[in-house]
Amino acid sequence: MDFGLSEEQEMLQETIRGFAQNECPTTRLRELFDEGEGHDPALWSALAEMGIAGLIVPEEHGGAGMEILDLALVAEVLGEFAIPGPFLGHSLAIRGVMLAASAAQQANLLPDLASGEMIATVALQEADAAWAPESWTARVRDGRLTGEKTIVSHAALADRILVGLDGGGLAWVDAKGQGVVIEDLGGIDRTRPVYKVRFEGAPAEVLEGGSGNAWQLVETAAVLLAADAFGSATKLIDLDVAYAMEREQFGQPIAQFQAIKHTVARIGTDIEPARALFWYAAHCQDAIEAEAGRAASVAKAHITDRAMNAARESVELHGGYGFTWECEVQMWFKRIMLDRSLLGTPDQWRERTAVMGEY
Amino acid sequence: MDLEYSAGHQAFRDEVREFLKGWPLKGDEAKRPQEEQEQIFRKRGIEAGYVYRAVPKQYGGSEQPSDAIKDRIIIEEFYAAGAPRDLMSQGAGLMVPTILEFGTEEQKERWIPPALTGEENWCQGYSEPGSGSDLASLQCQARLDGDEWVLNGQKIWTSSAQRAHMMFGLFRSEPDAKKHEGITYLLVPMDAKGIEVRPLREMGGGYEFNEVFFDDVRVPVSNTVGVRGQGWQISRATLVHERNLIGNPNMMREAFSDLLDLARSRTLNGRPANEDAGVRRRLAEIEGYVQTSQLSNMRQFTASNKGKMLEVMRPMMMNKVAGTDTMQMIMKCAYDLLGGDGVIAPTEDELDTWGRKTTSSGWVLQYIFSMGPSIAGGASNIQRNIIGERGYGLPRDLRRTS
Ligand SMILES: Cc1cc2nc3c(=O)[nH]c(=O)nc-3n(C[C@H](O)[C@H](O)[C@H](O)COP(=O)(O)OP(=O)(O)OC[C@H]3O[C@@H](n4cnc5c(N)ncnc54)[C@H](O)[C@@H]3O)c2cc1C
């Protein structure tokens, strides 16, 4: 019985933390944020070099052969530094391939993905918040994909797109090929731009593993979004503490006011214990299948909800400055907005919790 | 990370389950009064090595080698079976660990065994009318006269003082010393001459806590725990045990499961309440908090097992306020599920059984009771001060120095 991280896992997080501090400090993040591309080729290839692009890809296919828990721990740190880049979609595309592709397909697709040279993303959600697999309508007929997906992260950057189909199947599409129309939606989180993608008879390869894995893929997404929101919220608490100590009013640091201290304590108490929640949800995907659905539902709903609340409190704690574009808080605020809204809101995941928990 | 138990621990769990087939008692034993049955079974638990594991045999415990995972298995299994294990009373839960750590040999021999069996009840005499959150300002006086302390003053909110044989309490022995330094930790027989217990009626309607008055009460000096004037430090150790009692995640899980049953049994707009979308969301939101508490507790457990306690100081500081807030959420939801029945006052019988949640007025009592733990043992605002100051390094409140 050991509900803690291994030394390797702690080191993994420290390594990425150190990397992020050096290569994407807030000054650089700010530049990237204002450019709005949500991507820095140098950053991505350095991460890929460290094995992040193919973290869960089996070693035989050129990956690091690690677990979903490791992936979630990386997502936490990327959230903490609001690192721009295609990590989320890319990791989920890999997960989808590993869940649903035949052995031959995996051998074909995974090595390029593991190296990060080929970038992939996932297109799951459709218009009117149709994010649950049962509501997907995109379809492949005679090898041609038709349908429309929305809130697809990094679609313009990606080489390949893994698409969710009616009935829960998954198809693999060349993002730069014919019949794929990509429209920038002007996403609020400028570290992870989002797109509408229309498929007009695009050539598609259906993954052969059947249609039973769609929920597992969506649940992995839920865990990674929760981990990202958790990391983002811990960063906001650090920013709150630093600002509260520095900003003076009425002749004293505002941290001296108990209302401010208690704000920090409240959001801290909402966030810090929930670290265990995303650990567990991720670990269930690796080792406790029977619990995985419920744990992912609770983690996505609870953490993104509490993190959003922490973000709103953080803006208020920073006063007028908190309301500016200049203030750092907004970058994490918007990161959490995406984590919360993409692929199911807290209310929707709570209904799923109720179903899975047989209320 | 590995949530499987080792083969050894799995076998231990089976062994505990086997033992627990003995509860509830059967045959003639089952006809005895409830309290006696519990005592019989607790005694068997001690003999089997499952109950009072940290207490040496000579004082009535079962003195088992420390194994936190076994402790956890025992708690889980006993909880699931509803079987009596270590008493969570003020005596066994708070006084015993304190005496084990700071008491003399005579004190341990005299006071621990009857506290473990529940033959002697204890109460906690800390709070005073003028000293609650600011406990160290307490004024109840202990003056040394030969080999006896002479006590004068008043305690308040003293739970179960009306049933207690003994009180462990804090008294000001050095009126001129600094606030935190002139306090002594004493054991006081409640039948001593000059003690008067006056019941206070709680908002729920019952009489659980009391005022206790001291008028020249004489207590032998041998009833001093630890060093004279060091009572404050000793009481901090007790407080840790108290907060652990309050932040118990098994209790939370049980309350949540009762809440689900309640939702299934109530009707809303002509349909079972558990089918209502709003109710389901609210329940699932609460489950988020319940699971968080439970999993955070597991993380703390593993970390302290590995000697990495420092890494979990923050979540540990958060246990009490997170736990009491979650219990309040559960009870607020239950209250709303009761609909119009929520206005029916608890019966006398329910007051005696702390509102076991089978009736709507029992739930009403729980709804009211759920506020108590947020106040007792360090109110929530005080917890938030601790989290802000020690957890996040924010400055202490400005205060007038005394
Ligand atoms: C059910 C119950 C059982 C109890 N049993 C016992 C018992 O057996 N023995 C015993 O000794 N005591 C017992 N108590 C007393 C309990 O420990 C005190 O009530 C508690 O410490 C608070 O003290 P107080 O009541 O004087 O409130 P106060 O200290 O007057 O607090 C009033 C309010 O002010 C807030 N406050 C106080 N100081 C600060 C600050 N610095 N910053 C911000 N807010 C502040 C508090 O949070 C609270 O909301 C019990 C209480 C309850 C409710």
PDB file of C-alpha atoms in Angstrom, chain A residues 161-348:
ATOM      1  CA  ILE A 161      -5.923  14.302 -36.210  1.00  0.00           C
ATOM      2  CA  LEU A 162      -7.569  11.494 -34.290  1.00  0.00           C
ATOM      3  CA  VAL A 163     -11.303  11.901 -34.775  1.00  0.00           C
ATOM      4  CA  GLY A 164     -14.153  10.542 -32.665  1.00  0.00           C
ATOM      5  CA  LEU A 165     -16.870   8.821 -34.742  1.00  0.00           C
ATOM      6  CA  ASP A 166     -20.533   8.020 -34.310  1.00  0.00           C
ATOM      7  CA  GLY A 167     -20.798   4.830 -32.316  1.00  0.00           C
ATOM      8  CA  GLY A 168     -17.577   5.619 -30.463  1.00  0.00           C
ATOM      9  CA  GLY A 169     -15.036   4.571 -33.081  1.00  0.00           C
ATOM     10  CA  LEU A 170     -11.856   6.519 -33.817  1.00  0.00           C
ATOM     11  CA  ALA A 171     -10.338   7.485 -37.164  1.00  0.00           C
ATOM     12  CA  TRP A 172      -6.932   8.768 -38.149  1.00  0.00           C
ATOM     13  CA  VAL A 173      -6.773  11.652 -40.614  1.00  0.00           C
ATOM     14  CA  ASP A 174      -4.040  13.665 -42.316  1.00  0.00           C
ATOM     15  CA  ALA A 175      -4.649  17.191 -41.074  1.00  0.00           C
ATOM     16  CA  LYS A 176      -2.926  18.727 -44.069  1.00  0.00           C
ATOM     17  CA  GLY A 177      -4.666  16.477 -46.591  1.00  0.00           C
ATOM     18  CA  GLN A 178      -7.661  17.095 -48.804  1.00  0.00           C
ATOM     19  CA  GLY A 179     -11.136  17.564 -47.379  1.00  0.00           C
ATOM     20  CA  VAL A 180      -9.956  19.046 -44.062  1.00  0.00           C
ATOM     21  CA  VAL A 181     -11.038  22.646 -43.426  1.00  0.00           C
ATOM     22  CA  ILE A 182      -9.605  24.302 -40.328  1.00  0.00           C
ATOM     23  CA  GLU A 183     -10.983  27.517 -38.869  1.00  0.00           C
ATOM     24  CA  ASP A 184      -9.343  29.433 -36.008  1.00  0.00           C
ATOM     25  CA  LEU A 185     -11.923  30.050 -33.288  1.00  0.00           C
ATOM     26  CA  GLY A 186      -9.906  32.746 -31.524  1.00  0.00           C
ATOM     27  CA  GLY A 187      -9.543  30.817 -28.278  1.00  0.00           C
ATOM     28  CA  ILE A 188      -9.291  32.608 -24.957  1.00  0.00           C
ATOM     29  CA  ASP A 189      -6.343  30.498 -23.754  1.00  0.00           C
ATOM     30  CA  ARG A 190      -3.557  31.767 -25.981  1.00  0.00           C
ATOM     31  CA  THR A 191      -1.234  28.999 -24.841  1.00  0.00           C
ATOM     32  CA  ARG A 192      -3.528  26.414 -26.430  1.00  0.00           C
ATOM     33  CA  PRO A 193      -5.396  27.765 -29.487  1.00  0.00           C
ATOM     34  CA  VAL A 194      -8.598  26.005 -30.542  1.00  0.00           C
ATOM     35  CA  TYR A 195     -10.159  25.388 -33.925  1.00  0.00           C
ATOM     36  CA  LYS A 196     -13.228  24.218 -35.724  1.00  0.00           C
ATOM     37  CA  VAL A 197     -12.421  21.388 -38.115  1.00  0.00           C
ATOM     38  CA  ARG A 198     -14.728  20.391 -40.956  1.00  0.00           C
ATOM     39  CA  PHE A 199     -14.184  17.071 -42.682  1.00  0.00           C
ATOM     40  CA  GLU A 200     -15.571  17.030 -46.226  1.00  0.00           C
ATOM     41  CA  GLY A 201     -14.877  13.494 -47.343  1.00  0.00           C
ATOM     42  CA  ALA A 202     -11.330  13.456 -46.036  1.00  0.00           C
ATOM     43  CA  PRO A 203      -9.512  10.135 -46.477  1.00  0.00           C
ATOM     44  CA  ALA A 204      -9.499   8.422 -43.084  1.00  0.00           C
ATOM     45  CA  GLU A 205      -8.142   5.250 -41.554  1.00  0.00           C
ATOM     46  CA  VAL A 206     -10.474   3.755 -38.979  1.00  0.00           C
ATOM     47  CA  LEU A 207      -8.667   2.264 -35.993  1.00  0.00           C
ATOM     48  CA  GLU A 208      -9.413  -1.403 -35.950  1.00  0.00           C
ATOM     49  CA  GLY A 209      -9.643  -1.979 -32.232  1.00  0.00           C
ATOM     50  CA  GLY A 210     -13.393  -1.397 -32.189  1.00  0.00           C
ATOM     51  CA  SER A 211     -15.573   1.226 -30.592  1.00  0.00           C
ATOM     52  CA  GLY A 212     -15.434   0.424 -26.915  1.00  0.00           C
ATOM     53  CA  ASN A 213     -12.623   2.765 -25.991  1.00  0.00           C
ATOM     54  CA  ALA A 214     -14.031   6.210 -26.600  1.00  0.00           C
ATOM     55  CA  TRP A 215     -14.993   6.829 -23.001  1.00  0.00           C
ATOM     56  CA  GLN A 216     -11.589   5.702 -21.810  1.00  0.00           C
ATOM     57  CA  LEU A 217     -10.020   8.276 -24.084  1.00  0.00           C
ATOM     58  CA  VAL A 218     -12.356  11.011 -22.884  1.00  0.00           C
ATOM     59  CA  GLU A 219     -11.616  10.026 -19.294  1.00  0.00           C
ATOM     60  CA  THR A 220      -7.895  10.326 -19.890  1.00  0.00           C
ATOM     61  CA  ALA A 221      -8.590  13.789 -21.273  1.00  0.00           C
ATOM     62  CA  ALA A 222     -10.540  14.587 -18.119  1.00  0.00           C
ATOM     63  CA  VAL A 223      -7.629  13.528 -15.929  1.00  0.00           C
ATOM     64  CA  LEU A 224      -5.085  15.553 -17.906  1.00  0.00           C
ATOM     65  CA  LEU A 225      -7.307  18.632 -17.853  1.00  0.00           C
ATOM     66  CA  ALA A 226      -7.769  18.225 -14.106  1.00  0.00           C
ATOM     67  CA  ALA A 227      -4.013  17.901 -13.600  1.00  0.00           C
ATOM     68  CA  ASP A 228      -3.376  20.983 -15.714  1.00  0.00           C
ATOM     69  CA  ALA A 229      -5.960  22.953 -13.740  1.00  0.00           C
ATOM     70  CA  PHE A 230      -4.411  21.757 -10.505  1.00  0.00           C
ATOM     71  CA  GLY A 231      -0.936  22.912 -11.565  1.00  0.00           C
ATOM     72  CA  SER A 232      -2.359  26.223 -12.747  1.00  0.00           C
ATOM     73  CA  ALA A 233      -4.142  26.803  -9.463  1.00  0.00           C
ATOM     74  CA  THR A 234      -1.034  26.113  -7.372  1.00  0.00           C
ATOM     75  CA  LYS A 235       0.802  28.708  -9.473  1.00  0.00           C
ATOM     76  CA  LEU A 236      -1.976  31.214  -8.815  1.00  0.00           C
ATOM     77  CA  ILE A 237      -1.715  30.629  -5.079  1.00  0.00           C
ATOM     78  CA  ASP A 238       2.030  31.320  -5.283  1.00  0.00           C
ATOM     79  CA  LEU A 239       1.315  34.527  -7.178  1.00  0.00           C
ATOM     80  CA  ASP A 240      -1.298  35.489  -4.585  1.00  0.00           C
ATOM     81  CA  VAL A 241       1.083  34.948  -1.696  1.00  0.00           C
ATOM     82  CA  ALA A 242       3.881  36.934  -3.342  1.00  0.00           C
ATOM     83  CA  TYR A 243       1.604  39.818  -4.248  1.00  0.00           C
ATOM     84  CA  ALA A 244      -0.021  39.924  -0.829  1.00  0.00           C
ATOM     85  CA  MET A 245       3.375  40.253   0.817  1.00  0.00           C
ATOM     86  CA  GLU A 246       4.543  42.966  -1.549  1.00  0.00           C
ATOM     87  CA  ARG A 247       1.499  45.187  -2.027  1.00  0.00           C
ATOM     88  CA  GLU A 248       0.965  47.712   0.758  1.00  0.00           C
ATOM     89  CA  GLN A 249      -2.177  49.567   1.713  1.00  0.00           C
ATOM     90  CA  PHE A 250      -3.077  51.389   4.922  1.00  0.00           C
ATOM     91  CA  GLY A 251       0.609  51.333   5.732  1.00  0.00           C
ATOM     92  CA  GLN A 252       1.029  47.543   5.764  1.00  0.00           C
ATOM     93  CA  PRO A 253       1.284  44.600   3.372  1.00  0.00           C
ATOM     94  CA  ILE A 254      -2.218  43.475   2.431  1.00  0.00           C
ATOM     95  CA  ALA A 255      -1.192  39.982   3.621  1.00  0.00           C
ATOM     96  CA  GLN A 256      -1.525  41.439   7.103  1.00  0.00           C
ATOM     97  CA  PHE A 257      -5.285  41.730   6.590  1.00  0.00           C
ATOM     98  CA  GLN A 258      -6.948  38.604   7.784  1.00  0.00           C
ATOM     99  CA  ALA A 259      -9.470  38.667   4.953  1.00  0.00           C
ATOM    100  CA  ILE A 260      -6.574  38.276   2.523  1.00  0.00           C
ATOM    101  CA  LYS A 261      -4.900  35.598   4.610  1.00  0.00           C
ATOM    102  CA  HIS A 262      -8.146  33.656   4.827  1.00  0.00           C
ATOM    103  CA  THR A 263      -8.713  33.958   1.092  1.00  0.00           C
ATOM    104  CA  VAL A 264      -5.370  32.273   0.551  1.00  0.00           C
ATOM    105  CA  ALA A 265      -6.207  29.662   3.190  1.00  0.00           C
ATOM    106  CA  ARG A 266      -9.591  28.928   1.619  1.00  0.00           C
ATOM    107  CA  ILE A 267      -8.369  28.472  -1.912  1.00  0.00           C
ATOM    108  CA  GLY A 268      -5.354  26.575  -0.613  1.00  0.00           C
ATOM    109  CA  THR A 269      -7.681  24.225   1.265  1.00  0.00           C
ATOM    110  CA  ASP A 270      -9.734  23.744  -1.898  1.00  0.00           C
ATOM    111  CA  ILE A 271      -6.723  22.998  -4.051  1.00  0.00           C
ATOM    112  CA  GLU A 272      -3.876  21.369  -2.111  1.00  0.00           C
ATOM    113  CA  PRO A 273      -5.744  18.253  -0.858  1.00  0.00           C
ATOM    114  CA  ALA A 274      -7.115  17.710  -4.384  1.00  0.00           C
ATOM    115  CA  ARG A 275      -3.632  16.781  -5.578  1.00  0.00           C
ATOM    116  CA  ALA A 276      -4.475  13.301  -4.301  1.00  0.00           C
ATOM    117  CA  LEU A 277      -7.646  13.309  -6.394  1.00  0.00           C
ATOM    118  CA  PHE A 278      -5.919  13.601  -9.755  1.00  0.00           C
ATOM    119  CA  TRP A 279      -3.157  11.215  -8.671  1.00  0.00           C
ATOM    120  CA  TYR A 280      -5.788   8.635  -7.899  1.00  0.00           C
ATOM    121  CA  ALA A 281      -7.804   9.232 -11.065  1.00  0.00           C
ATOM    122  CA  ALA A 282      -4.642   8.806 -13.138  1.00  0.00           C
ATOM    123  CA  HIS A 283      -3.530   5.739 -11.215  1.00  0.00           C
ATOM    124  CA  CYS A 284      -6.935   4.108 -11.726  1.00  0.00           C
ATOM    125  CA  GLN A 285      -6.403   4.346 -15.483  1.00  0.00           C
ATOM    126  CA  ASP A 286      -3.148   2.467 -15.033  1.00  0.00           C
ATOM    127  CA  ALA A 287      -4.158  -0.087 -12.460  1.00  0.00           C
ATOM    128  CA  ILE A 288      -7.761  -0.001 -11.188  1.00  0.00           C
ATOM    129  CA  GLU A 289     -10.011  -0.138 -14.226  1.00  0.00           C
ATOM    130  CA  ALA A 290     -13.233  -0.647 -12.318  1.00  0.00           C
ATOM    131  CA  GLU A 291     -12.819   2.711 -10.552  1.00  0.00           C
ATOM    132  CA  ALA A 292     -11.377   4.683 -13.452  1.00  0.00           C
ATOM    133  CA  GLY A 293     -14.597   6.186 -14.773  1.00  0.00           C
ATOM    134  CA  ARG A 294     -15.890   7.463 -11.489  1.00  0.00           C
ATOM    135  CA  ALA A 295     -12.491   8.753 -10.383  1.00  0.00           C
ATOM    136  CA  ALA A 296     -11.967  10.666 -13.632  1.00  0.00           C
ATOM    137  CA  SER A 297     -15.443  12.168 -13.374  1.00  0.00           C
ATOM    138  CA  VAL A 298     -14.882  13.372  -9.831  1.00  0.00           C
ATOM    139  CA  ALA A 299     -11.414  14.747 -10.612  1.00  0.00           C
ATOM    140  CA  LYS A 300     -12.489  16.711 -13.686  1.00  0.00           C
ATOM    141  CA  ALA A 301     -15.578  18.158 -12.034  1.00  0.00           C
ATOM    142  CA  HIS A 302     -14.061  18.949  -8.669  1.00  0.00           C
ATOM    143  CA  ILE A 303     -10.623  20.220  -9.592  1.00  0.00           C
ATOM    144  CA  THR A 304     -11.533  22.360 -12.577  1.00  0.00           C
ATOM    145  CA  ASP A 305     -14.421  23.833 -10.614  1.00  0.00           C
ATOM    146  CA  ARG A 306     -12.342  24.652  -7.544  1.00  0.00           C
ATOM    147  CA  ALA A 307      -9.442  25.894  -9.675  1.00  0.00           C
ATOM    148  CA  MET A 308     -11.733  28.284 -11.541  1.00  0.00           C
ATOM    149  CA  ASN A 309     -12.936  29.625  -8.229  1.00  0.00           C
ATOM    150  CA  ALA A 310      -9.334  30.056  -7.078  1.00  0.00           C
ATOM    151  CA  ALA A 311      -8.570  31.946 -10.278  1.00  0.00           C
ATOM    152  CA  ARG A 312     -11.438  34.366  -9.756  1.00  0.00           C
ATOM    153  CA  GLU A 313     -10.347  34.933  -6.156  1.00  0.00           C
ATOM    154  CA  SER A 314      -6.803  35.542  -7.381  1.00  0.00           C
ATOM    155  CA  VAL A 315      -7.912  38.300  -9.724  1.00  0.00           C
ATOM    156  CA  GLU A 316      -9.725  40.000  -6.870  1.00  0.00           C
ATOM    157  CA  LEU A 317      -6.759  39.652  -4.545  1.00  0.00           C
ATOM    158  CA  HIS A 318      -4.615  41.542  -7.066  1.00  0.00           C
ATOM    159  CA  GLY A 319      -7.048  44.489  -7.137  1.00  0.00           C
ATOM    160  CA  GLY A 320      -7.108  46.764 -10.204  1.00  0.00           C
ATOM    161  CA  TYR A 321      -3.844  45.288 -11.368  1.00  0.00           C
ATOM    162  CA  GLY A 322      -5.486  41.861 -11.355  1.00  0.00           C
ATOM    163  CA  PHE A 323      -7.991  43.167 -13.885  1.00  0.00           C
ATOM    164  CA  THR A 324      -5.295  44.097 -16.409  1.00  0.00           C
ATOM    165  CA  TRP A 325      -3.896  42.277 -19.400  1.00  0.00           C
ATOM    166  CA  GLU A 326      -0.466  42.950 -17.932  1.00  0.00           C
ATOM    167  CA  CYS A 327      -1.053  41.018 -14.721  1.00  0.00           C
ATOM    168  CA  GLU A 328       0.169  37.421 -14.968  1.00  0.00           C
ATOM    169  CA  VAL A 329      -2.954  36.059 -13.329  1.00  0.00           C
ATOM    170  CA  GLN A 330      -4.997  36.265 -16.527  1.00  0.00           C
ATOM    171  CA  MET A 331      -2.822  33.709 -18.308  1.00  0.00           C
ATOM    172  CA  TRP A 332      -3.577  31.010 -15.775  1.00  0.00           C
ATOM    173  CA  PHE A 333      -7.146  32.193 -15.384  1.00  0.00           C
ATOM    174  CA  LYS A 334      -7.697  31.481 -19.067  1.00  0.00           C
ATOM    175  CA  ARG A 335      -5.788  28.234 -18.973  1.00  0.00           C
ATOM    176  CA  ILE A 336      -8.214  27.054 -16.286  1.00  0.00           C
ATOM    177  CA  MET A 337     -11.180  28.308 -18.337  1.00  0.00           C
ATOM    178  CA  LEU A 338     -10.208  25.872 -21.069  1.00  0.00           C
ATOM    179  CA  ASP A 339      -9.523  23.039 -18.610  1.00  0.00           C
ATOM    180  CA  ARG A 340     -12.944  23.552 -17.129  1.00  0.00           C
ATOM    181  CA  SER A 341     -15.017  23.885 -20.285  1.00  0.00           C
ATOM    182  CA  LEU A 342     -13.362  21.522 -22.729  1.00  0.00           C
ATOM    183  CA  LEU A 343     -14.953  18.074 -22.929  1.00  0.00           C
ATOM    184  CA  GLY A 344     -17.660  18.487 -20.358  1.00  0.00           C
ATOM    185  CA  THR A 345     -18.381  21.055 -17.666  1.00  0.00           C
ATOM    186  CA  PRO A 346     -18.319  20.226 -13.954  1.00  0.00           C
ATOM    187  CA  ASP A 347     -22.106  19.889 -13.965  1.00  0.00           C
ATOM    188  CA  GLN A 348     -21.958  17.356 -16.772  1.00  0.00           C
TER     189      GLN A 348
END
